Tab-separated table of C-alpha atoms in Angstrom:
chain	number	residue	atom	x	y	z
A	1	UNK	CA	-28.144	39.110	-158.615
A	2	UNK	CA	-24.682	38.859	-157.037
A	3	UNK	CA	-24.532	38.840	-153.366
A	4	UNK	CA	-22.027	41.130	-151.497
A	5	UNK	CA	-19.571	39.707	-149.029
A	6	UNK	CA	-20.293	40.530	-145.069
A	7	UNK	CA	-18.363	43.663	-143.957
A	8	UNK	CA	-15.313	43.129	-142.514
A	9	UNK	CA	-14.445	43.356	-138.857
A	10	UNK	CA	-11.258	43.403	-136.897
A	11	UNK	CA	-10.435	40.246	-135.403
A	12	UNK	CA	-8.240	39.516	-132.443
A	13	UNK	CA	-5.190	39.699	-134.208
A	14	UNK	CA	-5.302	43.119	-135.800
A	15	UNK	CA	-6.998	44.459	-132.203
A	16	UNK	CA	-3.683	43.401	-130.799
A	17	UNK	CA	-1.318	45.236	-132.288
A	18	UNK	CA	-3.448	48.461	-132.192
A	19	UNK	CA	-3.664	48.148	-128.534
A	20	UNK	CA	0.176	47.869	-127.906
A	21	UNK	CA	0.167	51.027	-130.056
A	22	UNK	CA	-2.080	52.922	-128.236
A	23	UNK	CA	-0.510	51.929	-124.841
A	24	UNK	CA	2.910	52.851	-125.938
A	25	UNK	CA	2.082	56.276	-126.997
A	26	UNK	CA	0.254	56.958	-123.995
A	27	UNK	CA	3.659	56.115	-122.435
A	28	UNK	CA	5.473	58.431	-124.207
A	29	UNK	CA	3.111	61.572	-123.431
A	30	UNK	CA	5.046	63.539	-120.877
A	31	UNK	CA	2.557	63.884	-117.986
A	32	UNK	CA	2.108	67.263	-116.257
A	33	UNK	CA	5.173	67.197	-113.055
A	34	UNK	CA	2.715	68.890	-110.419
A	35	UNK	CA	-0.339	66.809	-111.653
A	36	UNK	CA	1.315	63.893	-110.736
A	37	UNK	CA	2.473	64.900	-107.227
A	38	UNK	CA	-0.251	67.478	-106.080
A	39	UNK	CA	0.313	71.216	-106.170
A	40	UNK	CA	1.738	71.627	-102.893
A	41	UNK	CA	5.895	71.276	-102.344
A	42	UNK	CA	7.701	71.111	-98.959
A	43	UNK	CA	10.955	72.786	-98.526
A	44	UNK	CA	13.871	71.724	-95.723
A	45	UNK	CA	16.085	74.507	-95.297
A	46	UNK	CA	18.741	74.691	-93.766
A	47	UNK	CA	22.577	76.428	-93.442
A	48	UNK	CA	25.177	74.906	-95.152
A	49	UNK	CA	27.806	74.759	-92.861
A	50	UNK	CA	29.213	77.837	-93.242
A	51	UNK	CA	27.366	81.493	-94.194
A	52	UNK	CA	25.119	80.156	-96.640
A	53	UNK	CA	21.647	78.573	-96.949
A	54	UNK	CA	20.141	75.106	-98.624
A	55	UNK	CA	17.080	73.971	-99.323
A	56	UNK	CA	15.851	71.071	-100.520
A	57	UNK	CA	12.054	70.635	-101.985
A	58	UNK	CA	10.006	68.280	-102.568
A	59	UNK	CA	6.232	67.379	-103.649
A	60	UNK	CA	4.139	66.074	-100.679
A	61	UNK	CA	4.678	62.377	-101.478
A	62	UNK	CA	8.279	63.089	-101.523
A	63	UNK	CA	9.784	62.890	-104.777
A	64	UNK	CA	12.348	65.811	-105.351
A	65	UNK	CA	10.835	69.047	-107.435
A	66	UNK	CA	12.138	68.625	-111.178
A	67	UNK	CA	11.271	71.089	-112.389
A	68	UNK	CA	12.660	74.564	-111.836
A	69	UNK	CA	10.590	76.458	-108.604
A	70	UNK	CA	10.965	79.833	-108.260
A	71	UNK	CA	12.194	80.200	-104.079
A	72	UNK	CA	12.807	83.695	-102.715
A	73	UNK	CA	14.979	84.314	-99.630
A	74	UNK	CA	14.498	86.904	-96.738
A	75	UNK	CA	16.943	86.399	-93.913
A	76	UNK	CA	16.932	88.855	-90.516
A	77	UNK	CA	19.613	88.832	-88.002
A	78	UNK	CA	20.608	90.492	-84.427
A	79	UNK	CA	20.468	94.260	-84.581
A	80	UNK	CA	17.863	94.534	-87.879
A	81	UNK	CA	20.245	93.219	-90.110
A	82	UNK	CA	18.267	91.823	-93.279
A	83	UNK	CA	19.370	89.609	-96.225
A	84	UNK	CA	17.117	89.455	-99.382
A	85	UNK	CA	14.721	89.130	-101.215
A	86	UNK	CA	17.018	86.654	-102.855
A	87	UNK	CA	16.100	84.432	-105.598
A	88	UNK	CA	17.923	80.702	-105.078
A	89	UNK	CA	19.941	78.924	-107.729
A	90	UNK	CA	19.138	75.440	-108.396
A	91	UNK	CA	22.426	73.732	-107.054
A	92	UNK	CA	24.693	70.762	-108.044
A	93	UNK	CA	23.893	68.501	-105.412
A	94	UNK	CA	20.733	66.773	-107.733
A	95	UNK	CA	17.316	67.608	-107.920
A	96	UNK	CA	15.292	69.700	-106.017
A	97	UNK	CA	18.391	71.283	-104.124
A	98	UNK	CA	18.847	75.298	-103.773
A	99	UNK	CA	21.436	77.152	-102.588
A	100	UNK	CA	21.844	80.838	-101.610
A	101	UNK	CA	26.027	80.654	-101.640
A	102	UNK	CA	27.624	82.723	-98.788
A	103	UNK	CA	25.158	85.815	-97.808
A	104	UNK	CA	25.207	85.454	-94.452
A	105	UNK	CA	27.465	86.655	-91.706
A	106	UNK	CA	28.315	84.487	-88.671
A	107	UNK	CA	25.561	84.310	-86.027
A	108	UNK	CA	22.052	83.128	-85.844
A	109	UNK	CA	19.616	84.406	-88.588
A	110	UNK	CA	15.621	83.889	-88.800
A	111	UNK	CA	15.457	82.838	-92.570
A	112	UNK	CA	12.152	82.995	-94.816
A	113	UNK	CA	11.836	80.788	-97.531
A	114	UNK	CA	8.666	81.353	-99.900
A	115	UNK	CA	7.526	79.920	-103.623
A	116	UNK	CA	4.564	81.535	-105.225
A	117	UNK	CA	1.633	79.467	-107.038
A	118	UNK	CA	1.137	77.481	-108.417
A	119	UNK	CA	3.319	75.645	-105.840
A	120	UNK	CA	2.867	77.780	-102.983
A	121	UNK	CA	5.134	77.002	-99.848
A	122	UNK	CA	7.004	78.885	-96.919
A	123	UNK	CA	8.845	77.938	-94.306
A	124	UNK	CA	10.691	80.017	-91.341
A	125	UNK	CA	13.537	78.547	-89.453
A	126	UNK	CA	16.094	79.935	-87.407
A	127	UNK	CA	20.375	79.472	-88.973
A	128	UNK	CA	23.236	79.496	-86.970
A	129	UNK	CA	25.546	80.956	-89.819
A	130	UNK	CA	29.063	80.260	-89.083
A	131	UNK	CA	32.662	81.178	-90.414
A	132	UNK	CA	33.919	79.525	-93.461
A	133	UNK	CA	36.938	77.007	-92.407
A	134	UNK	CA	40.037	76.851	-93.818
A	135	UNK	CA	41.847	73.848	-94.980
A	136	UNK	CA	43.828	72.413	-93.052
A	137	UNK	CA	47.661	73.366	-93.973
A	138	UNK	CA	50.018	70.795	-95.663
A	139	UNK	CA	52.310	68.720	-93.135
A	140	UNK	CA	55.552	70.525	-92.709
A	141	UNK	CA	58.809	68.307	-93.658
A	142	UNK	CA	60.606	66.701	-91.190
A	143	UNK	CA	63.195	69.217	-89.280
A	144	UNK	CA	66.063	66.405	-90.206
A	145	UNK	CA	64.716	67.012	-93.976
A	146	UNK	CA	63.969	63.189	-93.793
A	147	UNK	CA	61.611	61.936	-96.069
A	148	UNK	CA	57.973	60.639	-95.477
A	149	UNK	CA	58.244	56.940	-94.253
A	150	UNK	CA	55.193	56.070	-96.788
A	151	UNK	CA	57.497	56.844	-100.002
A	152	UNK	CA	60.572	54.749	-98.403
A	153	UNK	CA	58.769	52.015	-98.969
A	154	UNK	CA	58.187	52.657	-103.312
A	155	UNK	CA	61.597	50.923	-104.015
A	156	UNK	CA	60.374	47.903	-103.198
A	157	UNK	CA	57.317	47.638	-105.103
A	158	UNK	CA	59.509	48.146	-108.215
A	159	UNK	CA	61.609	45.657	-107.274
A	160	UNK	CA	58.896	43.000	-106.727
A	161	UNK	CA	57.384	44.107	-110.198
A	162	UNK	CA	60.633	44.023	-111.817
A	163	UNK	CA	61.252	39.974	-110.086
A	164	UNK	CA	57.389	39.112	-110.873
A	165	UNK	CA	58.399	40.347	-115.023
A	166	UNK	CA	62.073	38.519	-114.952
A	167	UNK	CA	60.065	35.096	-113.653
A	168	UNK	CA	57.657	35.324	-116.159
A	169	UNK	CA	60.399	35.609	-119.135
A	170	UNK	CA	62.096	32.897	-117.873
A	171	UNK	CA	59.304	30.622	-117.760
A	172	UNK	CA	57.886	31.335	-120.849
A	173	UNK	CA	61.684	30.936	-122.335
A	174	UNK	CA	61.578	26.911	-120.820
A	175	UNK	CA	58.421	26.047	-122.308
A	176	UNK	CA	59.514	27.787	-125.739
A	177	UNK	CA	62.468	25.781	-125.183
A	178	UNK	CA	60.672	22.369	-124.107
A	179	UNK	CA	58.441	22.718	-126.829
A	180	UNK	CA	60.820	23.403	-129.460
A	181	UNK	CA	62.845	20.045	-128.416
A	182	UNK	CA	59.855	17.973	-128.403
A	183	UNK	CA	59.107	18.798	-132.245
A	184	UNK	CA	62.258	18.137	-133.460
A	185	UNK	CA	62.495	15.249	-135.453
């Protein structure tokens, strides 16, 4: 009677590999954005400067939201004036920033900020909306029509360029020239 051979096992060296596997496609599962920062956010709004609002959320341990959170605006003023319910736009300035763009009018405003579940948040703060500024206007020229004492000064930049190029022609021409004599028989 011929004897079988012991089952084989995995040794050390094939366990390895596997595990490497296994850990590198658990890296690559996307995990779950309010799983990994609890289900509450905070929100800091405030105006922007002008007659507009900002907000900026985060999760409680303070990463920004990165994910898209639906935030609704209600804004009251002097004299029952109301702004909303406005829905906010993600904005430019990076993750987790919202902006309203100009809704308000100049004055102080009590402004709501809410976002329903699964993230639920609100926060009430009072805005001091104010004008938008203009920018300041160009310089006017000079009543003598005499130019700006910052481009009087160009000529002479090309003229150092142009003495910087001639000096490096003429010493590259003297060591073509001493090099040349050198080699000659």
């Amino acid at each position: 009677m011929r004897r079988r051979p012991p089952p084989r096992t995995l040794g050390w060296r094939a366990l390895v590999p596997l595990l490497c596997a296994l850990f590198l496609a658990a890296g690559l599962v996307p995990a779950a954005p309010a799983a990994a920062h609890g289900d509450k956010i905070k929100l800091a709004v405030a105006g922007d400067g002008a007659t507009g609002v900002t907000v900026q959320a985060t999760y409680q341990d303070g990463h920004p939201v990165d994910t898209g959170v639906r935030l609704v605006l209600t804004a009251t003023a002097e004299g029952g004036r109301t702004v909303g319910p406005l829905q906010l736009n993600p904005a430019g300035e990076g993750e987790g920033f919202y902006t309203t763009g100009p809704v308000l009018t100049p004055g102080p405003w009590q402004v709501t900020v809410t976002a329903p579940k699964p993230t639920p948040a609100e926060v009430r703060v009072v805005v001091q909306a104010r004008a938008a500024q203009a920018a300041p206007p160009a310089p006017a020229p000079d009543a003598a029509g005499a130019p700006d004492p910052a481009d009087t000064t160009t000529w002479l930049w090309w003229v150092a360029g142009a003495a910087v190029a001639l000096a490096a022609v003429a010493t590259l021409g003297a060591l073509l020239v001493r090099t040349r004599t050198r080699h000659r028989p």
